Short mmCIF file of C-alpha atoms and ligand atoms in Angstrom, two decimals:
data_model
loop_
_atom_site.label_atom_id
_atom_site.label_comp_id
_atom_site.label_asym_id
_atom_site.label_seq_id
_atom_site.Cartn_x
_atom_site.Cartn_y
_atom_site.Cartn_z
CA MET X 1 101.42 75.80 125.78
CA PRO X 2 102.59 75.55 122.15
CA GLY X 3 105.71 76.83 121.00
CA VAL X 4 107.17 78.42 117.87
CA SER X 5 109.81 77.05 115.29
CA LEU X 6 111.14 78.98 112.43
CA VAL X 7 110.79 76.58 109.56
CA GLY X 8 111.73 78.48 106.06
CA SER X 9 113.45 81.92 105.14
CA GLY X 10 113.37 83.64 101.94
CA SER X 11 114.22 86.79 99.98
CA ALA X 12 113.51 88.77 96.97
CA ARG X 13 116.24 89.33 94.27
CA LEU X 14 116.53 92.68 93.12
CA SER X 15 117.83 93.34 89.68
CA VAL X 16 118.97 97.06 90.22
CA ALA X 17 122.40 97.53 92.08
CA LEU X 18 123.52 101.07 92.81
CA SER X 19 127.33 101.24 93.69
CA ASN X 20 128.84 104.05 95.44
CA ASP X 21 130.57 104.80 92.52
CA ALA X 22 127.57 105.73 90.57
CA LEU X 23 125.95 107.33 93.58
CA SER X 24 128.66 109.84 93.77
CA GLN X 25 127.86 111.02 90.12
CA ARG X 26 125.08 112.27 91.95
CA VAL X 27 125.78 113.61 95.38
CA ASP X 28 129.22 114.95 96.53
CA THR X 29 130.62 111.42 98.17
CA SER X 30 133.08 108.63 97.19
CA ASP X 31 133.17 105.16 97.70
CA ASP X 32 136.04 105.66 100.18
CA TRP X 33 134.25 107.66 102.22
CA ILE X 34 131.09 105.57 102.27
CA ALA X 35 132.57 102.29 102.53
CA SER X 36 135.16 103.39 105.37
CA ARG X 37 131.95 105.09 107.60
CA THR X 38 129.61 102.31 107.10
CA GLY X 39 130.84 99.50 105.50
CA ILE X 40 128.62 99.69 102.39
CA ARG X 41 129.80 99.44 98.81
CA GLN X 42 126.20 98.99 97.06
CA ARG X 43 122.73 99.02 97.53
CA HIS X 44 120.01 97.48 95.32
CA VAL X 45 117.07 99.76 94.35
CA ALA X 46 113.72 98.75 93.33
CA ALA X 47 113.07 99.23 89.78
CA PRO X 48 110.38 101.22 88.69
CA THR X 49 108.22 97.92 87.49
CA ASP X 50 108.52 96.55 91.37
CA SER X 51 106.25 97.46 93.98
CA LEU X 52 106.69 96.81 97.68
CA THR X 53 103.76 94.05 97.06
CA SER X 54 105.51 92.31 94.31
CA LEU X 55 109.20 92.07 96.39
CA ALA X 56 107.25 91.01 99.75
CA ALA X 57 105.29 88.48 98.04
CA GLU X 58 108.82 87.05 95.89
CA ALA X 59 110.33 86.68 99.80
CA ALA X 60 107.32 84.88 101.15
CA ARG X 61 107.22 82.61 98.15
CA ASN X 62 110.89 81.69 98.82
CA ALA X 63 110.21 81.20 102.49
CA LEU X 64 107.18 79.06 102.20
CA ALA X 65 109.10 76.79 99.26
CA MET X 66 111.89 76.40 101.91
CA ALA X 67 109.34 75.77 104.90
CA GLN X 68 107.48 73.32 102.59
CA VAL X 69 104.46 75.03 103.31
CA SER X 70 101.64 75.72 100.72
CA ALA X 71 100.00 79.06 100.46
CA GLY X 72 96.98 77.84 101.27
CA GLU X 73 98.33 76.51 104.98
CA VAL X 74 98.98 79.97 106.11
CA ASP X 75 96.91 81.07 108.82
CA LEU X 76 98.66 84.61 109.20
CA ILE X 77 100.48 87.04 107.15
CA LEU X 78 102.40 90.13 108.70
CA LEU X 79 104.12 92.62 106.92
CA ALA X 80 106.77 94.83 108.63
CA THR X 81 106.87 97.65 106.28
CA SER X 82 107.27 101.65 106.64
CA THR X 83 106.47 102.19 102.76
CA PRO X 84 103.47 100.44 101.57
CA ASP X 85 102.17 100.58 98.30
CA ASP X 86 98.99 101.56 99.73
CA LEU X 87 98.78 104.00 103.31
CA PHE X 88 96.01 101.37 104.04
CA GLY X 89 98.21 98.66 103.92
CA SER X 90 100.15 96.33 101.81
CA ALA X 91 99.50 92.74 102.93
CA CYS X 92 96.49 91.95 101.87
CA GLN X 93 97.91 92.29 98.54
CA VAL X 94 100.78 90.39 99.53
CA GLN X 95 97.91 87.57 100.75
CA ALA X 96 96.55 87.69 97.58
CA ALA X 97 99.75 87.57 95.00
CA LEU X 98 100.24 84.60 97.18
CA GLY X 99 96.73 82.92 96.98
CA ALA X 100 97.01 82.41 100.67
CA THR X 101 92.82 82.55 100.93
CA ARG X 102 92.61 81.44 104.53
CA ALA X 103 95.03 83.97 105.76
CA VAL X 104 94.47 87.01 107.80
CA ALA X 105 96.92 89.68 106.83
CA PHE X 106 98.31 93.06 108.24
CA ASP X 107 100.63 95.49 107.97
CA LEU X 108 103.16 96.71 111.06
CA THR X 109 105.08 99.30 111.33
CA ALA X 110 108.09 99.82 113.49
CA ALA X 111 110.83 101.17 110.94
CA CYS X 112 113.85 99.27 111.53
CA SER X 113 112.38 97.07 114.07
CA GLY X 114 109.69 95.94 112.25
CA PHE X 115 110.65 92.48 111.46
CA VAL X 116 111.73 91.36 115.24
CA PHE X 117 108.38 93.24 116.33
CA ALA X 118 106.59 90.84 113.92
CA LEU X 119 108.41 88.36 114.58
CA VAL X 120 107.73 88.47 118.29
CA THR X 121 103.51 89.71 117.54
CA ALA X 122 103.92 86.30 115.06
CA ALA X 123 104.75 84.00 118.10
CA GLN X 124 101.92 85.10 120.39
CA TYR X 125 99.24 84.10 118.04
CA LEU X 126 101.45 81.02 117.57
CA ARG X 127 101.64 80.38 121.18
CA THR X 128 98.08 80.77 122.27
CA GLY X 129 97.31 77.65 119.65
CA VAL X 130 94.92 80.45 117.52
CA TYR X 131 97.44 79.73 114.12
CA LYS X 132 99.52 77.04 112.97
CA ASN X 133 101.65 78.25 110.00
CA VAL X 134 102.89 82.27 110.04
CA VAL X 135 104.46 84.41 107.30
CA VAL X 136 106.71 87.35 108.44
CA ILE X 137 108.06 89.67 105.86
CA GLY X 138 110.04 92.51 106.37
CA ALA X 139 110.18 94.61 103.09
CA ASP X 140 111.05 98.43 102.31
CA VAL X 141 111.44 100.34 99.76
CA LEU X 142 113.11 103.26 101.02
CA SER X 143 114.18 104.39 97.60
CA ARG X 144 110.87 106.49 97.15
CA TRP X 145 111.16 108.52 100.35
CA THR X 146 115.00 109.07 100.46
CA ASP X 147 116.05 112.75 99.60
CA TRP X 148 118.91 112.14 96.90
CA SER X 149 120.56 115.04 97.01
CA ASP X 150 121.05 114.69 100.42
CA ARG X 151 124.61 112.89 100.96
CA THR X 152 124.14 112.56 104.74
CA THR X 153 121.33 110.21 104.35
CA CYS X 154 120.94 108.86 100.59
CA VAL X 155 123.80 106.90 100.61
CA LEU X 156 122.95 104.54 103.67
CA PHE X 157 119.84 103.10 102.25
CA GLY X 158 118.72 100.48 99.62
CA ASP X 159 115.69 98.35 98.90
CA GLY X 160 114.38 94.92 99.63
CA ALA X 161 112.50 91.81 101.08
CA GLY X 162 113.02 88.62 103.62
CA ALA X 163 110.21 86.60 104.97
CA VAL X 164 110.47 83.56 107.30
CA VAL X 165 107.83 80.89 107.99
CA LEU X 166 106.95 80.22 111.69
CA ARG X 167 105.21 77.20 112.59
CA ALA X 168 103.40 75.96 115.79
CA ALA X 169 105.98 73.44 117.75
CA GLU X 170 106.01 71.26 120.60
CA ARG X 171 109.19 72.81 121.67
CA ASP X 172 109.51 76.61 121.81
CA ARG X 173 112.38 78.17 119.74
CA LEU X 174 111.63 81.48 120.53
CA LEU X 175 113.59 81.51 123.55
CA GLY X 176 113.32 85.40 124.67
CA PHE X 177 112.82 88.74 123.45
CA GLU X 178 112.75 92.16 125.07
CA LEU X 179 111.18 95.08 122.84
CA CYS X 180 111.23 98.83 123.55
CA SER X 181 110.36 102.24 122.39
CA ASP X 182 111.27 105.85 123.24
CA GLY X 183 109.00 108.23 121.25
CA SER X 184 111.15 111.20 123.08
CA LEU X 185 113.62 110.48 121.00
CA ASN X 186 111.80 110.38 117.82
CA HIS X 187 113.23 113.51 115.87
CA CYS X 188 116.18 111.66 115.73
CA LEU X 189 114.75 109.69 112.47
CA ASN X 190 111.96 111.06 110.95
CA LEU X 191 109.81 109.88 107.87
CA ALA X 192 107.32 112.79 108.96
CA TYR X 193 103.93 114.06 107.34
CA GLN X 194 104.63 117.58 106.54
CA SER X 195 101.16 119.53 105.72
CA ASP X 196 99.80 123.25 105.14
CA PRO X 197 96.55 124.06 106.22
CA ALA X 198 93.88 124.24 103.12
CA VAL X 199 90.45 125.94 103.66
CA LEU X 200 87.74 123.62 103.54
CA VAL X 201 84.94 125.34 103.68
CA GLY X 202 84.23 128.69 105.92
CA ASP X 203 86.34 128.60 108.62
CA ILE X 204 87.14 124.71 108.41
CA ALA X 205 90.60 123.90 107.56
CA VAL X 206 92.30 120.35 106.71
CA GLN X 207 95.67 119.32 106.48
CA GLU X 208 97.18 119.32 102.84
CA GLY X 209 100.71 117.76 102.31
CA THR X 210 102.91 114.86 101.86
CA PHE X 211 105.75 112.83 103.53
CA ALA X 212 108.75 114.84 103.54
CA PRO X 213 112.08 112.43 102.78
CA ILE X 214 113.78 110.63 105.35
CA THR X 215 115.74 113.31 107.72
CA MET X 216 118.27 112.00 110.58
CA ASN X 217 120.87 113.14 113.10
CA GLY X 218 123.31 109.87 112.27
CA ARG X 219 125.63 111.12 115.35
CA GLU X 220 122.58 110.78 118.08
CA VAL X 221 121.50 107.29 116.12
CA TYR X 222 124.94 105.96 115.96
CA LYS X 223 125.14 106.69 120.09
CA PHE X 224 121.64 105.10 120.69
CA ALA X 225 122.08 102.17 118.73
CA VAL X 226 125.46 101.06 120.36
CA SER X 227 124.25 101.52 123.72
CA ARG X 228 120.96 100.45 123.14
CA VAL X 229 121.27 97.26 121.08
CA PRO X 230 123.97 95.58 123.52
CA GLU X 231 121.66 95.84 126.25
CA VAL X 232 118.70 94.83 124.80
CA ILE X 233 120.19 91.51 123.78
CA GLU X 234 121.56 90.78 127.18
CA LYS X 235 118.13 91.23 128.06
CA ALA X 236 116.42 88.84 125.91
CA LEU X 237 119.41 86.84 126.73
CA PHE X 238 118.50 86.66 130.45
CA ARG X 239 115.03 85.78 129.58
CA ALA X 240 116.35 82.94 127.42
CA SER X 241 118.41 81.60 130.79
CA LEU X 242 121.34 82.34 128.29
CA THR X 243 124.93 84.31 127.98
CA THR X 244 126.62 85.70 125.04
CA ALA X 245 128.78 82.82 125.04
CA ASP X 246 125.66 80.48 123.96
CA ILE X 247 125.18 82.77 120.66
CA SER X 248 126.17 80.97 117.60
CA TRP X 249 125.38 83.84 115.30
CA MET X 250 124.43 87.27 115.53
CA VAL X 251 121.97 88.46 113.12
CA LEU X 252 121.72 92.52 113.27
CA HIS X 253 119.59 95.32 111.66
CA GLN X 254 122.32 95.97 108.89
CA ALA X 255 122.33 99.86 109.23
CA ASN X 256 126.45 100.30 109.91
CA GLN X 257 129.03 98.28 110.08
CA ARG X 258 130.58 100.21 112.69
CA ILE X 259 127.55 99.43 114.84
CA LEU X 260 127.61 95.71 114.18
CA ASP X 261 131.55 95.84 115.17
CA ALA X 262 130.68 97.88 118.43
CA VAL X 263 127.92 95.71 119.47
CA ALA X 264 129.95 92.66 119.23
CA ASP X 265 132.50 94.14 121.16
CA ARG X 266 130.45 95.34 123.51
CA LEU X 267 129.39 91.69 124.02
CA GLY X 268 132.41 89.96 123.48
CA VAL X 269 131.06 88.29 120.57
CA PRO X 270 133.69 87.43 117.77
CA LEU X 271 133.44 89.10 114.74
CA ASP X 272 133.05 85.90 112.69
CA ARG X 273 129.72 85.46 114.52
CA VAL X 274 128.39 88.45 113.15
CA VAL X 275 126.15 88.09 110.10
CA SER X 276 126.99 91.04 107.86
CA ASN X 277 125.84 91.95 104.25
CA MET X 278 126.14 95.45 104.73
CA ALA X 279 128.71 95.79 101.82
CA ARG X 280 126.11 94.23 99.25
CA HIS X 281 122.72 95.68 100.64
CA GLY X 282 123.21 98.66 102.71
CA ASN X 283 120.29 99.54 105.27
CA THR X 284 117.20 97.81 104.06
CA SER X 285 115.06 98.93 106.97
CA ALA X 286 112.74 96.38 107.91
CA ALA X 287 113.96 93.84 105.36
CA SER X 288 117.56 93.63 106.34
CA ILE X 289 117.42 90.80 109.44
CA PRO X 290 115.38 88.54 107.24
CA ILE X 291 117.70 88.90 103.75
CA ALA X 292 121.04 88.51 106.22
CA LEU X 293 119.21 85.54 107.85
CA ASP X 294 118.18 83.83 104.55
CA GLU X 295 121.41 84.58 102.94
CA ALA X 296 123.22 82.98 106.21
CA VAL X 297 120.45 79.88 106.38
CA ARG X 298 121.31 79.37 102.43
CA ALA X 299 125.19 79.68 102.58
CA ASN X 300 124.77 76.79 105.08
CA LYS X 301 126.28 79.31 107.67
CA ILE X 302 123.45 78.59 110.35
CA GLN X 303 122.53 75.22 111.05
CA PRO X 304 119.68 73.44 112.86
CA GLY X 305 120.06 73.90 116.57
CA ASP X 306 122.15 76.97 116.07
CA VAL X 307 121.00 80.26 118.53
CA ILE X 308 120.54 82.96 116.66
CA ALA X 309 120.77 86.58 118.43
CA THR X 310 118.52 89.25 116.33
CA ALA X 311 117.97 92.93 117.26
CA GLY X 312 116.44 95.54 115.51
CA PHE X 313 116.75 99.13 115.72
CA GLY X 314 115.10 102.25 114.31
CA ALA X 315 113.18 105.18 113.92
CA GLY X 316 110.28 105.41 116.63
CA LEU X 317 112.88 104.71 118.17
CA THR X 318 112.11 101.60 118.59
CA TRP X 319 114.57 98.89 119.46
CA GLY X 320 114.02 94.58 120.44
CA ALA X 321 115.76 91.50 120.26
CA ALA X 322 115.07 87.86 119.98
CA ILE X 323 116.92 84.87 120.73
CA LEU X 324 116.01 82.18 118.35
CA GLU X 325 116.88 78.57 117.87
CA TRP X 326 116.83 77.65 114.04
CA GLN X 327 114.65 74.73 113.10
N1 ACO E 401 130.10 111.56 101.74
C1 ACO E 401 131.20 112.27 101.82
N2 ACO E 401 131.17 113.12 103.30
C2 ACO E 401 130.07 113.12 103.64
C3 ACO E 401 128.77 112.27 103.52
C4 ACO E 401 128.94 111.47 102.42
N3 ACO E 401 128.12 110.61 102.11
N4 ACO E 401 128.14 112.22 104.75
C5 ACO E 401 128.24 113.45 105.57
N5 ACO E 401 129.31 113.66 105.32
C6 ACO E 401 130.57 114.83 105.81
C7 ACO E 401 129.95 116.01 106.45
O1 ACO E 401 128.93 116.67 105.93
C8 ACO E 401 130.69 116.15 107.46
O2 ACO E 401 131.46 117.30 106.98
P1 ACO E 401 132.12 118.28 107.76
O3 ACO E 401 133.12 117.86 108.92
O4 ACO E 401 132.69 119.36 107.03
O5 ACO E 401 130.94 118.67 108.38
C9 ACO E 401 131.60 114.73 107.47
O6 ACO E 401 131.30 114.02 106.56
C10 ACO E 401 131.17 113.96 108.79
O7 ACO E 401 129.76 113.79 109.28
P2 ACO E 401 129.36 113.08 110.59
O8 ACO E 401 128.15 112.98 110.34
O9 ACO E 401 130.12 113.37 111.49
O10 ACO E 401 129.71 111.80 109.80
P3 ACO E 401 129.80 110.49 111.16
O11 ACO E 401 131.24 109.83 110.87
O12 ACO E 401 129.02 110.23 111.68
O13 ACO E 401 129.15 109.25 110.04
C11 ACO E 401 126.90 108.25 109.67
C12 ACO E 401 127.65 109.29 109.56
C13 ACO E 401 127.70 107.37 109.06
C14 ACO E 401 125.50 108.62 109.02
C15 ACO E 401 126.85 107.51 111.07
O14 ACO E 401 126.47 108.75 111.85
C16 ACO E 401 126.00 106.91 111.07
O15 ACO E 401 126.20 105.56 110.94
N6 ACO E 401 125.27 106.99 111.93
C17 ACO E 401 123.81 106.23 112.45
C18 ACO E 401 123.07 105.86 111.31
C19 ACO E 401 122.19 104.77 111.18
O16 ACO E 401 122.42 103.54 111.45
N7 ACO E 401 120.80 105.23 110.63
C20 ACO E 401 119.95 104.10 110.35
C21 ACO E 401 119.57 103.44 111.85
S1 ACO E 401 117.68 103.44 111.77
C22 ACO E 401 117.12 102.67 110.35
O17 ACO E 401 117.74 101.73 109.77
C23 ACO E 401 115.94 103.47 109.81
#
């Protein structure tokens, strides 16, 4: 059976940084509160001229350049996002922007777990031998759906896009994974459609509304993350016949520094093995893992042969882990 190799990573450079101090001009908060509770010092927001598509395409272009794969060689583009430009999906616009004319492209939505879910989905196409080159993108523009008057949520999120290129290979470098969902906890974290009935004709009514800004029960999400994430990483490690001692780098969804620290502590992984860019990016949802991965690769932290434990968690609720070997 063919395997999967990670051959490139990339991310988009967003020009607008929003510091905690700047945010505290908008809501009653402070750099001290945000940094001590979350580790975040600033986040980036998409400029009015940016689109989800343009950021996702930039990340994908950079990943393809590192992988030395041309757009014409790409078979599949998976775009993990909860904030498409078009509710019908944005992956096809990314395909067009890249000029990846042979590729089939579609969106996948699993909130902050989206990148891990998309990575594992992509691997199935490669393992069956159907496709050879796949681009997996995690991108979100949560600033569009943030309630900028709600200090309990608006300080946490940022915008961004990251991508990886996966290639069919003889040796499988997706060593193990585990994916989970629990819809009974959906109420903990929402970006829900809210509507009122609108009479169409006679006694027939349809729904008229829009998506309401993000609402979250922060304490419940925190408890969920610190219990479920170590568990799911251990399951993925078990499937890989590895233990926590084999982890070179943990690249977790960047939701909160305290969550990263608690997960590392429970697993007994030293903090200097935990990749964190919380301070600069905040929580960029589906983009956070590929951005963190790309930065660590470009900083020469992650080296070929390193074992990476990655885990996403978020709305749905969804959570999942993948154990990978870099290149
Ligand atoms: N600035 C100042 N004060 C604030 C702020 C703020 N930005 N936000 C809340 N507070 C206040 C609250 O009003 C509360 O005040 P009160 O005691 O007078 O009522 C006090 O701070 C404590 O609030 P808590 O909600 O208890 O604060 P907590 O220590 O739990 O931290 C936080 C909140 C950071 C949201 C934390 O619960 C957390 O990180 N949860 C996980 C959230 C997360 O990771 N979500 C995303 C995961 S999924 C995804 O990525 C989509």
